Amino acid sequence: MAYNLLKGKKGIIFGALDPNSIAWKTAERVHEEGGEFVLTNAPIAMRMGQINELAKKTNSEIIPADATNEEDLKTLVEKSMEILGGKLDFVLHSIGMSVNVRKGRQYTDENYSFTEKGWDVSALSFHKVMQSLYKAEAMNEWGSIVALTYMAAQRTFPDYNDMADNKAYLESVARSFGYFFGKEHKVRVNTISQSPTPTTAGQGVKGFDGFINYAEKMSPLGNATADDCANYTVSLFSDLTKKVTMQNLFHDGGFSNTGVSQEVIDEFSE
């Protein structure tokens, strides 16, 4: 059901790859709620994905951009404002990648050039995106910027590898830049700490299926799906959350505050 929560609002959505992507689901929901946006992803990711289908479905234009490249981001912001006819109201950063995970390198045996690349793509890119928006004065007052994160930033999940460090950095950037964006431009910056979700990237983590099942048993409300996350993101883009900023918002069915559930106790008592 749509409520026109984003009618007249305009923005940029980073990271839609295929229908499993949270960014993809969010784009669909933003469109349903009346929002307009530009879609963007790295050129290599666009060749792998199905973003053209999403653009057609949501009447959106695509601007390829490497989120680690400052010139690409400058061009993206300028062209987005041209296409959308003015300043932006929302931005979604849904980008993450670990070369160490992809190459099977353990956390205790990192290739540091891989580490640096993953950090740049997954975390520093968020600072670069916001700095590009900030310098261009591209955001309307009471605009909203959201990035997706995961609870491995606070707790150890061994197979999540260096992505845990990347997410911790990402969340710190949200707080730090959120202060300046809020103080000077009345723009909100938040991160959503989502349940483990079977996206294309998520399924690359070792033991992912087992962990989804574990999280489902631990969470009083069950895991939050990609569709659930899209709805939550829409609420953060809307005017209903104008005073929420610099927060890491857990969207995980209660997993983050559950010590142990009866289902897990029963599983280990058998």
Short mmCIF file of C-alpha atoms in Angstrom, two decimals:
data_model
loop_
_atom_site.label_atom_id
_atom_site.label_comp_id
_atom_site.label_asym_id
_atom_site.label_seq_id
_atom_site.Cartn_x
_atom_site.Cartn_y
_atom_site.Cartn_z
CA MET A 1 0.00 0.00 0.00
CA ALA A 2 1.32 3.46 -0.96
CA TYR A 3 0.79 6.64 1.07
CA ASN A 4 2.53 9.24 -1.15
CA LEU A 5 5.12 9.68 1.60
CA LEU A 6 7.76 10.80 -0.90
CA LYS A 7 5.64 12.77 -3.35
CA GLY A 8 7.75 15.55 -4.83
CA LYS A 9 10.99 14.23 -3.33
CA LYS A 10 14.07 13.49 -5.44
CA GLY A 11 17.26 11.58 -4.85
CA ILE A 12 19.99 9.13 -5.79
CA ILE A 13 20.02 5.39 -5.12
CA PHE A 14 23.40 3.64 -5.12
CA GLY A 15 23.87 -0.10 -5.43
CA ALA A 16 20.85 -1.67 -7.16
CA LEU A 17 22.17 -4.80 -8.87
CA ASP A 18 19.31 -7.28 -9.23
CA PRO A 19 15.90 -7.99 -7.65
CA ASN A 20 17.65 -9.47 -4.57
CA SER A 21 19.30 -6.13 -3.78
CA ILE A 22 17.95 -4.04 -0.91
CA ALA A 23 18.67 -0.99 -3.10
CA TRP A 24 16.47 -2.51 -5.81
CA LYS A 25 13.60 -3.11 -3.40
CA THR A 26 14.04 0.40 -2.00
CA ALA A 27 13.91 1.94 -5.47
CA GLU A 28 10.63 0.14 -6.15
CA ARG A 29 9.13 1.37 -2.87
CA VAL A 30 10.37 4.94 -3.34
CA HIS A 31 8.76 4.94 -6.78
CA GLU A 32 5.49 3.65 -5.31
CA GLU A 33 5.57 6.44 -2.72
CA GLY A 34 5.92 9.11 -5.39
CA GLY A 35 9.67 9.74 -5.22
CA GLU A 36 11.87 10.31 -8.26
CA PHE A 37 15.50 9.28 -8.44
CA VAL A 38 18.61 8.57 -10.44
CA LEU A 39 20.06 5.07 -10.23
CA THR A 40 23.80 4.58 -10.07
CA ASN A 41 26.30 1.78 -9.73
CA ALA A 42 29.89 1.06 -10.73
CA PRO A 43 30.24 0.26 -14.44
CA ILE A 44 31.47 -3.27 -13.69
CA ALA A 45 28.51 -3.93 -11.38
CA MET A 46 26.11 -2.63 -14.02
CA ARG A 47 27.44 -5.13 -16.53
CA MET A 48 26.80 -7.93 -14.03
CA GLY A 49 23.32 -6.81 -12.96
CA GLN A 50 19.91 -5.97 -14.37
CA ILE A 51 19.67 -2.28 -13.53
CA ASN A 52 18.18 -1.35 -16.91
CA GLU A 53 15.05 -3.33 -16.01
CA LEU A 54 14.68 -1.36 -12.78
CA ALA A 55 15.19 1.96 -14.57
CA LYS A 56 12.44 1.12 -17.04
CA LYS A 57 10.08 -0.02 -14.29
CA THR A 58 10.58 3.14 -12.20
CA ASN A 59 10.96 5.67 -15.06
CA SER A 60 14.46 6.47 -13.84
CA GLU A 61 17.69 7.41 -15.54
CA ILE A 62 21.00 5.65 -14.87
CA ILE A 63 24.31 7.41 -14.35
CA PRO A 64 27.27 5.01 -14.05
CA ALA A 65 29.70 6.10 -11.34
CA ASP A 66 32.51 4.61 -9.30
CA ALA A 67 31.69 5.64 -5.73
CA THR A 68 35.41 5.62 -4.87
CA ASN A 69 36.20 8.18 -7.60
CA GLU A 70 35.70 11.81 -6.61
CA GLU A 71 35.37 13.05 -10.19
CA ASP A 72 32.73 10.43 -10.95
CA LEU A 73 30.80 11.49 -7.87
CA LYS A 74 31.05 15.19 -8.72
CA THR A 75 29.63 14.46 -12.16
CA LEU A 76 26.94 12.19 -10.72
CA VAL A 77 25.71 14.86 -8.31
CA GLU A 78 25.69 17.59 -10.98
CA LYS A 79 23.91 15.46 -13.58
CA SER A 80 21.39 14.16 -11.04
CA MET A 81 20.36 17.69 -10.13
CA GLU A 82 20.03 18.53 -13.82
CA ILE A 83 17.90 15.47 -14.54
CA LEU A 84 15.73 15.84 -11.44
CA GLY A 85 15.39 19.60 -11.73
CA GLY A 86 16.89 20.77 -8.48
CA LYS A 87 18.42 19.78 -5.18
CA LEU A 88 18.07 16.31 -3.65
CA ASP A 89 15.94 15.09 -0.76
CA PHE A 90 17.33 11.58 -0.23
CA VAL A 91 20.34 9.39 -0.96
CA LEU A 92 20.78 5.67 -0.34
CA HIS A 93 24.30 4.21 -0.03
CA SER A 94 23.93 0.45 -0.46
CA ILE A 95 27.46 -0.59 -1.39
CA GLY A 96 29.73 -3.24 0.10
CA MET A 97 32.50 -5.53 -1.08
CA SER A 98 35.42 -7.46 0.44
CA VAL A 99 38.12 -8.75 -1.88
CA ASN A 100 39.52 -10.80 1.01
CA VAL A 101 36.18 -12.61 1.35
CA ARG A 102 35.93 -13.14 -2.39
CA LYS A 103 39.46 -14.54 -2.53
CA GLY A 104 39.02 -16.76 0.53
CA ARG A 105 41.57 -14.93 2.67
CA GLN A 106 41.08 -15.35 6.42
CA TYR A 107 40.94 -12.35 8.76
CA THR A 108 44.26 -13.44 10.28
CA ASP A 109 45.85 -13.63 6.81
CA GLU A 110 44.61 -10.52 5.02
CA ASN A 111 46.06 -9.23 1.80
CA TYR A 112 46.25 -5.56 2.73
CA SER A 113 45.84 -4.29 -0.79
CA PHE A 114 42.57 -6.27 -0.83
CA THR A 115 41.71 -4.75 2.55
CA GLU A 116 42.27 -1.22 1.31
CA LYS A 117 40.14 -1.79 -1.78
CA GLY A 118 37.27 -3.23 0.27
CA TRP A 119 37.50 -0.36 2.77
CA ASP A 120 37.43 2.21 -0.02
CA VAL A 121 34.39 0.65 -1.70
CA SER A 122 32.44 -0.28 1.44
CA ALA A 123 33.17 2.57 3.85
CA LEU A 124 35.29 5.47 2.64
CA SER A 125 32.98 5.77 -0.37
CA PHE A 126 30.24 6.91 2.03
CA HIS A 127 32.40 9.84 3.11
CA LYS A 128 33.22 10.61 -0.52
CA VAL A 129 29.54 10.55 -1.48
CA MET A 130 28.59 12.90 1.36
CA GLN A 131 31.54 15.20 0.76
CA SER A 132 30.50 15.50 -2.89
CA LEU A 133 26.93 16.33 -1.86
CA TYR A 134 28.13 18.75 0.83
CA LYS A 135 30.51 20.69 -1.40
CA ALA A 136 27.90 20.97 -4.15
CA GLU A 137 25.24 22.06 -1.61
CA ALA A 138 23.14 19.43 -3.34
CA MET A 139 20.80 18.50 -0.47
CA ASN A 140 17.58 20.27 0.42
CA GLU A 141 16.97 21.13 4.08
CA TRP A 142 15.52 18.17 5.98
CA GLY A 143 16.92 15.81 3.39
CA SER A 144 17.91 12.29 4.42
CA ILE A 145 21.01 10.21 3.69
CA VAL A 146 20.98 6.50 4.62
CA ALA A 147 23.64 3.80 4.41
CA LEU A 148 23.22 0.09 5.04
CA THR A 149 25.34 -1.64 7.66
CA TYR A 150 25.42 -4.80 9.78
CA MET A 151 25.80 -5.68 13.45
CA ALA A 152 29.26 -7.16 12.86
CA ALA A 153 30.38 -3.57 13.44
CA GLN A 154 29.63 -4.16 17.14
CA ARG A 155 29.95 -7.92 17.61
CA THR A 156 32.26 -10.53 16.18
CA PHE A 157 31.06 -12.79 13.38
CA PRO A 158 34.25 -14.61 12.32
CA ASP A 159 33.34 -15.27 8.69
CA TYR A 160 32.28 -11.67 8.07
CA ASN A 161 36.01 -10.94 7.93
CA ASP A 162 37.22 -7.40 7.20
CA MET A 163 33.72 -6.30 6.24
CA ALA A 164 33.11 -5.94 10.00
CA ASP A 165 35.85 -3.30 10.17
CA ASN A 166 34.44 -1.59 7.08
CA LYS A 167 30.98 -1.36 8.64
CA ALA A 168 32.39 0.05 11.89
CA TYR A 169 34.11 2.79 9.88
CA LEU A 170 30.95 3.41 7.85
CA GLU A 171 28.91 3.96 11.02
CA SER A 172 31.50 6.37 12.40
CA VAL A 173 31.41 8.38 9.17
CA ALA A 174 27.62 8.62 9.48
CA ARG A 175 27.91 10.09 12.98
CA SER A 176 30.75 12.47 12.16
CA PHE A 177 29.43 13.76 8.85
CA GLY A 178 25.91 13.70 10.25
CA TYR A 179 26.91 16.34 12.77
CA PHE A 180 28.13 18.78 10.13
CA PHE A 181 25.31 18.06 7.67
CA GLY A 182 22.75 18.53 10.41
CA LYS A 183 24.27 21.63 11.96
CA GLU A 184 24.85 23.47 8.71
CA HIS A 185 22.20 22.17 6.30
CA LYS A 186 19.50 20.44 8.40
CA VAL A 187 20.25 17.15 6.62
CA ARG A 188 19.84 13.80 8.40
CA VAL A 189 22.42 11.00 8.17
CA ASN A 190 21.69 7.51 9.50
CA THR A 191 22.70 3.90 9.07
CA ILE A 192 20.37 0.90 9.08
CA SER A 193 21.81 -2.23 10.69
CA GLN A 194 19.85 -4.83 8.76
CA SER A 195 19.20 -8.53 9.47
CA PRO A 196 21.31 -10.95 7.43
CA THR A 197 19.62 -10.75 4.04
CA PRO A 198 20.13 -13.10 1.06
CA THR A 199 21.39 -10.49 -1.38
CA THR A 200 23.96 -11.34 -4.04
CA ALA A 201 26.72 -9.84 -1.87
CA GLY A 202 25.48 -11.39 1.38
CA GLN A 203 25.42 -14.89 0.00
CA GLY A 204 29.15 -14.62 -0.69
CA VAL A 205 29.87 -14.87 3.06
CA LYS A 206 30.87 -18.37 4.22
CA GLY A 207 28.15 -20.17 6.17
CA PHE A 208 25.58 -17.52 5.28
CA ASP A 209 22.57 -19.84 5.02
CA GLY A 210 23.27 -21.32 8.45
CA PHE A 211 23.59 -17.90 9.97
CA ILE A 212 20.29 -16.70 8.48
CA ASN A 213 18.61 -19.70 10.12
CA TYR A 214 20.32 -18.94 13.44
CA ALA A 215 19.28 -15.26 13.30
CA GLU A 216 15.71 -16.30 12.52
CA LYS A 217 15.63 -18.46 15.66
CA MET A 218 17.19 -15.69 17.76
CA SER A 219 14.96 -12.81 16.64
CA PRO A 220 11.60 -12.46 18.44
CA LEU A 221 10.03 -11.03 15.28
CA GLY A 222 12.11 -13.07 12.84
CA ASN A 223 14.57 -11.66 10.33
CA ALA A 224 13.76 -8.42 8.55
CA THR A 225 13.53 -9.03 4.80
CA ALA A 226 14.80 -6.81 1.98
CA ASP A 227 11.22 -5.62 1.47
CA ASP A 228 10.99 -4.74 5.18
CA CYS A 229 14.22 -2.78 4.89
CA ALA A 230 12.90 -0.90 1.86
CA ASN A 231 9.87 0.15 3.90
CA TYR A 232 12.05 1.29 6.79
CA THR A 233 14.28 3.26 4.45
CA VAL A 234 11.25 4.99 2.96
CA SER A 235 10.22 6.05 6.48
CA LEU A 236 13.69 7.58 6.99
CA PHE A 237 13.45 9.41 3.67
CA SER A 238 10.05 10.80 4.62
CA ASP A 239 9.17 13.87 6.67
CA LEU A 240 7.95 11.59 9.47
CA THR A 241 11.53 11.19 10.77
CA LYS A 242 12.82 14.76 10.45
CA LYS A 243 14.61 14.75 13.82
CA VAL A 244 16.31 11.35 13.51
CA THR A 245 19.99 11.72 12.69
CA MET A 246 23.46 10.33 13.50
CA GLN A 247 21.84 7.04 14.53
CA ASN A 248 22.70 3.43 13.84
CA LEU A 249 19.21 1.95 13.67
CA PHE A 250 18.89 -1.79 14.24
CA HIS A 251 16.36 -3.33 11.89
CA ASP A 252 16.69 -6.98 12.77
CA GLY A 253 13.55 -8.32 14.42
CA GLY A 254 15.08 -7.85 17.87
CA PHE A 255 18.22 -9.94 17.25
CA SER A 256 20.57 -7.20 18.50
CA ASN A 257 18.98 -7.12 21.98
CA THR A 258 18.39 -10.84 22.43
CA GLY A 259 20.90 -12.74 24.56
CA VAL A 260 19.47 -16.14 23.71
CA SER A 261 16.09 -17.40 22.57
CA GLN A 262 14.17 -20.47 23.70
CA GLU A 263 14.45 -21.88 20.17
CA VAL A 264 18.25 -21.73 20.33
CA ILE A 265 18.29 -23.23 23.83
CA ASP A 266 16.07 -26.08 22.61
CA GLU A 267 18.34 -26.62 19.60
CA PHE A 268 21.39 -27.16 21.83
CA SER A 269 19.52 -29.16 24.47
CA GLU A 270 18.50 -31.95 22.12
#
